[in-house]
CSV table of C-alpha atoms and ligand atoms in Angstrom, one decimal:
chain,number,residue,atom,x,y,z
A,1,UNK,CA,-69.7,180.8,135.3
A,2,UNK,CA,-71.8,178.7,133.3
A,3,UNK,CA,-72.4,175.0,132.0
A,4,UNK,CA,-73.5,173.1,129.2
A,5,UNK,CA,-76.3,171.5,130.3
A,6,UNK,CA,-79.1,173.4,131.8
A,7,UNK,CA,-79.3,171.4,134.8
A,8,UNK,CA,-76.0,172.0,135.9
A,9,UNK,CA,-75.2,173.0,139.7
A,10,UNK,CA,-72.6,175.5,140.8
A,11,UNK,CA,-72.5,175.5,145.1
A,12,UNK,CA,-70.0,177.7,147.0
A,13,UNK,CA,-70.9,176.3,150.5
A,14,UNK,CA,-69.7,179.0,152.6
A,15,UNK,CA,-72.0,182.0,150.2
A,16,UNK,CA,-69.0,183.5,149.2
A,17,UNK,CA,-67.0,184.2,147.0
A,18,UNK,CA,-68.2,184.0,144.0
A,19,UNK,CA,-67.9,181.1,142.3
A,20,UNK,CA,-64.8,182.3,139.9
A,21,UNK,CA,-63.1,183.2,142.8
A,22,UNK,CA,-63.6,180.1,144.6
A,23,UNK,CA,-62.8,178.0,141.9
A,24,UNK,CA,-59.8,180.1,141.6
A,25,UNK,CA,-58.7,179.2,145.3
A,26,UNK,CA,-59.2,175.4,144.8
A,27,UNK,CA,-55.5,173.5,145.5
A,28,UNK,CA,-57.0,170.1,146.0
A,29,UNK,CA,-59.4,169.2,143.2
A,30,UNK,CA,-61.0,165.8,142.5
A,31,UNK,CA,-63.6,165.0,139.3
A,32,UNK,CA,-65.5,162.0,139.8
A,33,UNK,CA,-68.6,160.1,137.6
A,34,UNK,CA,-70.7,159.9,140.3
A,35,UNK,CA,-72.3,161.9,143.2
A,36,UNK,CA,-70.1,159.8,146.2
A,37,UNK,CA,-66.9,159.3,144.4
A,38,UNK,CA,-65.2,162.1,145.3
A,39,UNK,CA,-65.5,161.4,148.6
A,40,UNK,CA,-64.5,157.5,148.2
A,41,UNK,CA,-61.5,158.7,146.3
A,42,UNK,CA,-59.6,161.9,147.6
A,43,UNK,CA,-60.7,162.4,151.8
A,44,UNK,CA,-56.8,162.7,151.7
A,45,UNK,CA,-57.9,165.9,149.7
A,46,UNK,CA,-60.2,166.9,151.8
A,47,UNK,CA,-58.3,166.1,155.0
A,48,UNK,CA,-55.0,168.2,153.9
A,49,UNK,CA,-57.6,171.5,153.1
A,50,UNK,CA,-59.0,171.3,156.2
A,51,UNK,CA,-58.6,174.7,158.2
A,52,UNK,CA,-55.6,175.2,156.6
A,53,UNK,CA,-55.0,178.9,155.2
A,54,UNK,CA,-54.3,178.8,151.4
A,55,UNK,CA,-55.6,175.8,151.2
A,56,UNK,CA,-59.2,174.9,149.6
A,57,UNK,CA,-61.0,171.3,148.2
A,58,UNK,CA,-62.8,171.4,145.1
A,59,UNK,CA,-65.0,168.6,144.3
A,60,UNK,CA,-66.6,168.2,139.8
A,61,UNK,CA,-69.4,165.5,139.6
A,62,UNK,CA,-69.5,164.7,135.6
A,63,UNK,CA,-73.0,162.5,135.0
A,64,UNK,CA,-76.4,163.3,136.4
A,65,UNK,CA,-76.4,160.4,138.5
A,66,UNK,CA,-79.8,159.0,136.9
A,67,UNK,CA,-79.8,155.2,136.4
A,68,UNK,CA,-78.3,154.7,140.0
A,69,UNK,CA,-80.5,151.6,141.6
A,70,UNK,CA,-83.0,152.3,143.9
A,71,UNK,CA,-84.1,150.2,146.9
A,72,UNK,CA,-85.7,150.5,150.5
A,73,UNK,CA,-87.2,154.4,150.5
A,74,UNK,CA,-86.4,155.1,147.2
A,75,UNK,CA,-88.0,151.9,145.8
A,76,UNK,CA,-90.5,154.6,144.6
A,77,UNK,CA,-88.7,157.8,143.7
A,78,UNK,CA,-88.5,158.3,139.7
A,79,UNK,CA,-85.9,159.3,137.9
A,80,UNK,CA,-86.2,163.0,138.7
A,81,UNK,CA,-86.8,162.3,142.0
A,82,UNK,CA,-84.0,160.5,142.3
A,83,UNK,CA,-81.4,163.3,140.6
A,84,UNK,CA,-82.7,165.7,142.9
A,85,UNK,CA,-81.6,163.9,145.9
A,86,UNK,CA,-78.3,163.2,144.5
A,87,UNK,CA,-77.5,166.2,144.0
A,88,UNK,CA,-78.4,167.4,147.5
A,89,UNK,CA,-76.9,164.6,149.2
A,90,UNK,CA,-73.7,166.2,147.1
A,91,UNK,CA,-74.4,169.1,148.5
A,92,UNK,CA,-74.3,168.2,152.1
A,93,UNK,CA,-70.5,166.2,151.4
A,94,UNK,CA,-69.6,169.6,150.0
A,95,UNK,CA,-71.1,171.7,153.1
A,96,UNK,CA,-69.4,168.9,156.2
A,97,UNK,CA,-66.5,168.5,153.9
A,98,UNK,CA,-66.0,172.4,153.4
A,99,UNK,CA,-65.4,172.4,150.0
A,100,UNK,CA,-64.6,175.9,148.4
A,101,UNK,CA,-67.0,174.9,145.0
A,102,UNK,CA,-68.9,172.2,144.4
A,103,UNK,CA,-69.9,171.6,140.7
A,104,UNK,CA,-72.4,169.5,139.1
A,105,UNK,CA,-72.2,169.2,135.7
A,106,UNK,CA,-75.4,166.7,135.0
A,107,UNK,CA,-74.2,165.1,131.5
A,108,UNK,CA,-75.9,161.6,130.8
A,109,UNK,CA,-73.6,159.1,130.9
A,110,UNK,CA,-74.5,158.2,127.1
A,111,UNK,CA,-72.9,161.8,126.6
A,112,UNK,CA,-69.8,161.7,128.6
A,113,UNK,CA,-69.0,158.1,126.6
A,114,UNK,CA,-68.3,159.8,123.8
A,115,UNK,CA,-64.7,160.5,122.4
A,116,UNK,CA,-64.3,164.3,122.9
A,117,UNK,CA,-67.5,165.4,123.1
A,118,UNK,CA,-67.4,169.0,122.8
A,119,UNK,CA,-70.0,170.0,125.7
A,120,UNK,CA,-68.5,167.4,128.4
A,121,UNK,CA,-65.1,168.3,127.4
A,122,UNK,CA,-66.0,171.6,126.8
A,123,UNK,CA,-67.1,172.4,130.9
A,124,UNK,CA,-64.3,170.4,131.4
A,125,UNK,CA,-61.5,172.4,130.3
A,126,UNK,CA,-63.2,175.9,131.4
A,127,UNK,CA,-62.8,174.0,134.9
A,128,UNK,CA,-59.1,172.7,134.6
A,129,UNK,CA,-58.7,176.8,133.1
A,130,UNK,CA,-60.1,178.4,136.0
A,131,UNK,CA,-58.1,177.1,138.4
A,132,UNK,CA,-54.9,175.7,138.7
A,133,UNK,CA,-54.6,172.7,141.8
A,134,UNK,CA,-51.5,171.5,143.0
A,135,UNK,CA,-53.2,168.0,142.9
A,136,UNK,CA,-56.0,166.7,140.9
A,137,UNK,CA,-57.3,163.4,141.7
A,138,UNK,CA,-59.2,161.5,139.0
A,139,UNK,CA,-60.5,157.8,138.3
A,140,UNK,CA,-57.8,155.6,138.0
A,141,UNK,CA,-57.2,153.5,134.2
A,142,UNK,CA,-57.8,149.8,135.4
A,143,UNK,CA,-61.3,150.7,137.7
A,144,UNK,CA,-64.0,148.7,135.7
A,145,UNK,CA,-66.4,150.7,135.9
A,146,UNK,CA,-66.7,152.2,132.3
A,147,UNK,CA,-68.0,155.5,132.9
A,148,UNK,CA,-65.4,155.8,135.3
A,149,UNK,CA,-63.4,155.0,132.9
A,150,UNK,CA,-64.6,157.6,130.3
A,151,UNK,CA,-64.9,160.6,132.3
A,152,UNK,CA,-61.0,159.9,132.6
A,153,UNK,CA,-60.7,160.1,129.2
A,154,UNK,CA,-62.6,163.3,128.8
A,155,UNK,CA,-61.0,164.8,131.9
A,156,UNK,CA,-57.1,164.2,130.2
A,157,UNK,CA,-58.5,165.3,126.7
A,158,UNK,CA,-59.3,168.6,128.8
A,159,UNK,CA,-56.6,169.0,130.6
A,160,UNK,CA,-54.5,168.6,126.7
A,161,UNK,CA,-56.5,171.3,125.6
A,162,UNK,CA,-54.6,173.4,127.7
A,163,UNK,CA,-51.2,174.9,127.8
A,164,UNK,CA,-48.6,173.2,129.2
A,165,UNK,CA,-48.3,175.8,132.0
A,166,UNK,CA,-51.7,175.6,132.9
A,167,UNK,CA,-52.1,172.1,133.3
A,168,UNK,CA,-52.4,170.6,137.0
A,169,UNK,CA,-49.6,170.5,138.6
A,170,UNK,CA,-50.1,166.3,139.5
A,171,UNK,CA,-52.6,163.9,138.6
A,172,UNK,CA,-53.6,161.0,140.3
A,173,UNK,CA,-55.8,158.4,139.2
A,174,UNK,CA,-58.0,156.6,142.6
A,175,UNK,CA,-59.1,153.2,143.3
A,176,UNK,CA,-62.8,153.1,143.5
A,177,UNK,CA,-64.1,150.2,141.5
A,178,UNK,CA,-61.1,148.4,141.9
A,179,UNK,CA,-58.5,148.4,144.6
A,180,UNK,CA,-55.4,149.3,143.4
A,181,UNK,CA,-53.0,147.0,146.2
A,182,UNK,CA,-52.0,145.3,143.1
A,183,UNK,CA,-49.9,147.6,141.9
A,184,UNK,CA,-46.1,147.5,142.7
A,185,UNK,CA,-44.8,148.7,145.8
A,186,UNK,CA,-42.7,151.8,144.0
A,187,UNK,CA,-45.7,152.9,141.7
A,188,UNK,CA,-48.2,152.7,144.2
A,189,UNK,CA,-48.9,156.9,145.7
A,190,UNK,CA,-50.0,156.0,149.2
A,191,UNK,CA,-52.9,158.7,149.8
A,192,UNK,CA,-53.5,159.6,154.1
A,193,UNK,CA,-57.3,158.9,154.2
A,194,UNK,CA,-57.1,157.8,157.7
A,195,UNK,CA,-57.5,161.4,159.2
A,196,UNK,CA,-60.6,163.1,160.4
A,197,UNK,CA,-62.6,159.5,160.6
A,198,UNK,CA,-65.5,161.0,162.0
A,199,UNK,CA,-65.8,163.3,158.7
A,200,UNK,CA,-65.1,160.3,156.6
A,201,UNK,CA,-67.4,158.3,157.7
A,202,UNK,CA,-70.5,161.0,157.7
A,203,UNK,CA,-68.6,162.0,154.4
A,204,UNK,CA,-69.6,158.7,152.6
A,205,UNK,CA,-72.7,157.9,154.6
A,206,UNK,CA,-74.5,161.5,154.0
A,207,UNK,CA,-75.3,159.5,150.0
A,208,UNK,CA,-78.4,157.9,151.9
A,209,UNK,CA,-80.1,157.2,148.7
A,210,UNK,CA,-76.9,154.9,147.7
A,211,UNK,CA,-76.4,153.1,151.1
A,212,UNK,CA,-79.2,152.6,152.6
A,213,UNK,CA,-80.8,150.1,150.2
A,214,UNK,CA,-77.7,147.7,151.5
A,215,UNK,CA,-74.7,148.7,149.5
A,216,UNK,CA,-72.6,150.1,152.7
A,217,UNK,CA,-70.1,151.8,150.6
A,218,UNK,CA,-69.4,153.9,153.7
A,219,UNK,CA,-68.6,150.8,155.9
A,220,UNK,CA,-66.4,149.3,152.5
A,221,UNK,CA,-64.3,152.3,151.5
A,222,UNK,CA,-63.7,153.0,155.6
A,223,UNK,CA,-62.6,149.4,155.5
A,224,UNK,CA,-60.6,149.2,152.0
A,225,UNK,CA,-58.4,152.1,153.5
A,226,UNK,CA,-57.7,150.4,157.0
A,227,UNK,CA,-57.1,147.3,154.9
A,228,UNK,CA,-54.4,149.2,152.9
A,229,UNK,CA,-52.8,150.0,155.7
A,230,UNK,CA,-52.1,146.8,157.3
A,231,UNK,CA,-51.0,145.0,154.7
A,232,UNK,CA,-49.2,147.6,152.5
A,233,UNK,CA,-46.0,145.9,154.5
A,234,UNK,CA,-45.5,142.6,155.9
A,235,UNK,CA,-43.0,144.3,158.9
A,236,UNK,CA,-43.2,147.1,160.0
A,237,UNK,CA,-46.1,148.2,161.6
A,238,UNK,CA,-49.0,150.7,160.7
A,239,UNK,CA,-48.0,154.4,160.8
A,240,UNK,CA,-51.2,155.7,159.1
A,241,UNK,CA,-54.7,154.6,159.9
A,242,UNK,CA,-56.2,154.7,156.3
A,243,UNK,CA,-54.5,154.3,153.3
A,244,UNK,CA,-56.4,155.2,149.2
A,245,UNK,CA,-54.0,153.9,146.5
A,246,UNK,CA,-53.5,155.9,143.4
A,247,UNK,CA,-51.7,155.9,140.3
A,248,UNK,CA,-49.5,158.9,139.2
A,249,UNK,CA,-51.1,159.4,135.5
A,250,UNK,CA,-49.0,163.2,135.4
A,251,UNK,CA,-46.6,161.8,132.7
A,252,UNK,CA,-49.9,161.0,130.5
A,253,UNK,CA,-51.2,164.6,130.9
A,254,UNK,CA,-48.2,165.9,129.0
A,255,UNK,CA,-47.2,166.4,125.2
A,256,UNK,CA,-45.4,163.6,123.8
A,257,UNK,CA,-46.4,161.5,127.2
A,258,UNK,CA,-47.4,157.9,126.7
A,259,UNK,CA,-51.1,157.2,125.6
A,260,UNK,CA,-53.4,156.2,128.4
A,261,UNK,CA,-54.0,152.6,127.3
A,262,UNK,CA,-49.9,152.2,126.9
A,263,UNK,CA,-49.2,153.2,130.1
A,264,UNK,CA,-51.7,151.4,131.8
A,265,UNK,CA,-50.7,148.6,129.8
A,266,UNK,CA,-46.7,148.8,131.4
A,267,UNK,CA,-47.8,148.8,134.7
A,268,UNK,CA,-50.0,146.1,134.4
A,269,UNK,CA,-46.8,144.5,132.1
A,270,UNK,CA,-44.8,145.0,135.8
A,271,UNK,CA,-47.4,143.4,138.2
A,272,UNK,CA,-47.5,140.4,136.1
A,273,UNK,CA,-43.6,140.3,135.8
A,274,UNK,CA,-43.3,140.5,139.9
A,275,UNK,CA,-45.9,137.9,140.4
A,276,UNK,CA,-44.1,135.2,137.7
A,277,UNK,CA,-40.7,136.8,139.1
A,278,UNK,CA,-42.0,135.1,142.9
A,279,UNK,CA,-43.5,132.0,141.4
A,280,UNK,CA,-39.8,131.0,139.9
A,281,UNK,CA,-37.8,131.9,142.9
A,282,UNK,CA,-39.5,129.5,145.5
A,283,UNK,CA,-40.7,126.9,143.4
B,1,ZN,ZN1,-69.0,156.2,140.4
């Protein structure tokens, strides 16, 4: 198996298999921007593979990660420096997290911006081919963070490349840079991220180099998910300890499906609807 770009990073945690074969086994696969997203977006992912036979997690990192700010200890560290401990703190989420494969697929965000590029898309689809997940969990299309927002695109271009039959069986698009409560009660796929808390947590803390100059994403997306899960409804009373919203974007991922930008467009269209619906009934 081989990448694009030179710098590219295949890891099979556990030595073996191969990586074909791994990639092969992966149920549960998430591709993120960033080094960290995965693991703010799909521990339900993680936490359902988890010792279970037939079962494995699969986590695709799309950019290089350079640009990222740098504080505290890594005030210092230059660019180089700085993608070679991303990549290992990666690593280490794939090793706790027991991840069949890890890939890192260093593209430049400048790259990965670009309509169909043919090397992004390109590793892409040979990914999407050489496996085939029962759920894949990508960005989701109103996070505004715009190379979040274009590795989605590049992702559903390479999933289109592909046959119908070997498309991923469901798609899911994850709040990251933007919560996704907003969305209406019956759209909303309520993801079980409250499981294994003690993995979560080291999960999102082992990306040092991004938390310790004072963003605590770890303490924020351990929070966001206990916060979903008290006020997803007004009654009854928690039955999950950590909730990750996500959007089902399947229907986009077929032929003749509705473009990204018009289905995003409905259910935004729906939140605005409920929200003037509530206005009018109690004024
Ligand atoms: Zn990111």
């Amino acid at each position: 198996m081989q990448f694009t770009d030179p710098g590219a990073d295949i890891f099979v945690p556990a030595g073996a298999p191969a990586a074909e074969e791994a990639l092969k086994s992966v149920s549960h696969l998430c591709v993120g921007a960033h080094q960290d997203d995965i693991e703010i977006m799909a521990q339900s992912g993680i936490s359902d593979c988890l010792g279970i036979p037939g079962r494995a997690f699969g986590g695709v990192v799309v950019t290089n990660g350079a640009g990222s700010p740098r504080t505290g200890n890594y005030a210092h560290y230059s660019d180089q420096q700085m993608l070679d401990v991303r990549r290992e703190e990666q690593r280490e989420a794939a090793r706790l997290g027991r991840y069949a494969i890890q890939i890192q697929l260093n593209h430049p965000s400048s790259k990965v911006k670009q309509p169909r590029h043919s090397e992004v898309v390109g590793d892409l689809t040979a990914i999407f081919a050489g496996c085939r997940p029962e759920i894949l969990y990508l960005h989701n299309p109103a996070d505004k963070h715009d190379t979040h927002i274009a590795v989605l695109y590049r992702c559903l271009e390479a999933i289109k490349a592909l046959p119908p039959s070997q498309r991923p069986r469901r798609v899911l698009g994850c709040e990251v840079w933007r919560d996704l409560d907003w969305l209406p009660d019956n759209e909303k796929v309520a993801l079980d991220s409250g499981r294994d808390p003690g993995l979560a947590l080291k999960l999102l803390a082992v990306f040092d180099s991004q938390v310790s100059g004072g963003k605590r994403y770890d303490l924020a997306a351990m929070g966001r998910r206990a916060a979903n899960a008290t006020f997803h409804t007004s009654h009854a009373t928690d039955n999950v300890a950590g909730i990750t919203w996500a959007i089902d974007l399947t229907p986009v991922t077929r032929d003749g499906g509705p473009s990204l930008a018009e289905f995003t467009a409905g259910i935004v269209g729906r939140f605005a609807a409920d929200v003037a619906a509530r206005l009018k009934a109690w004024a």
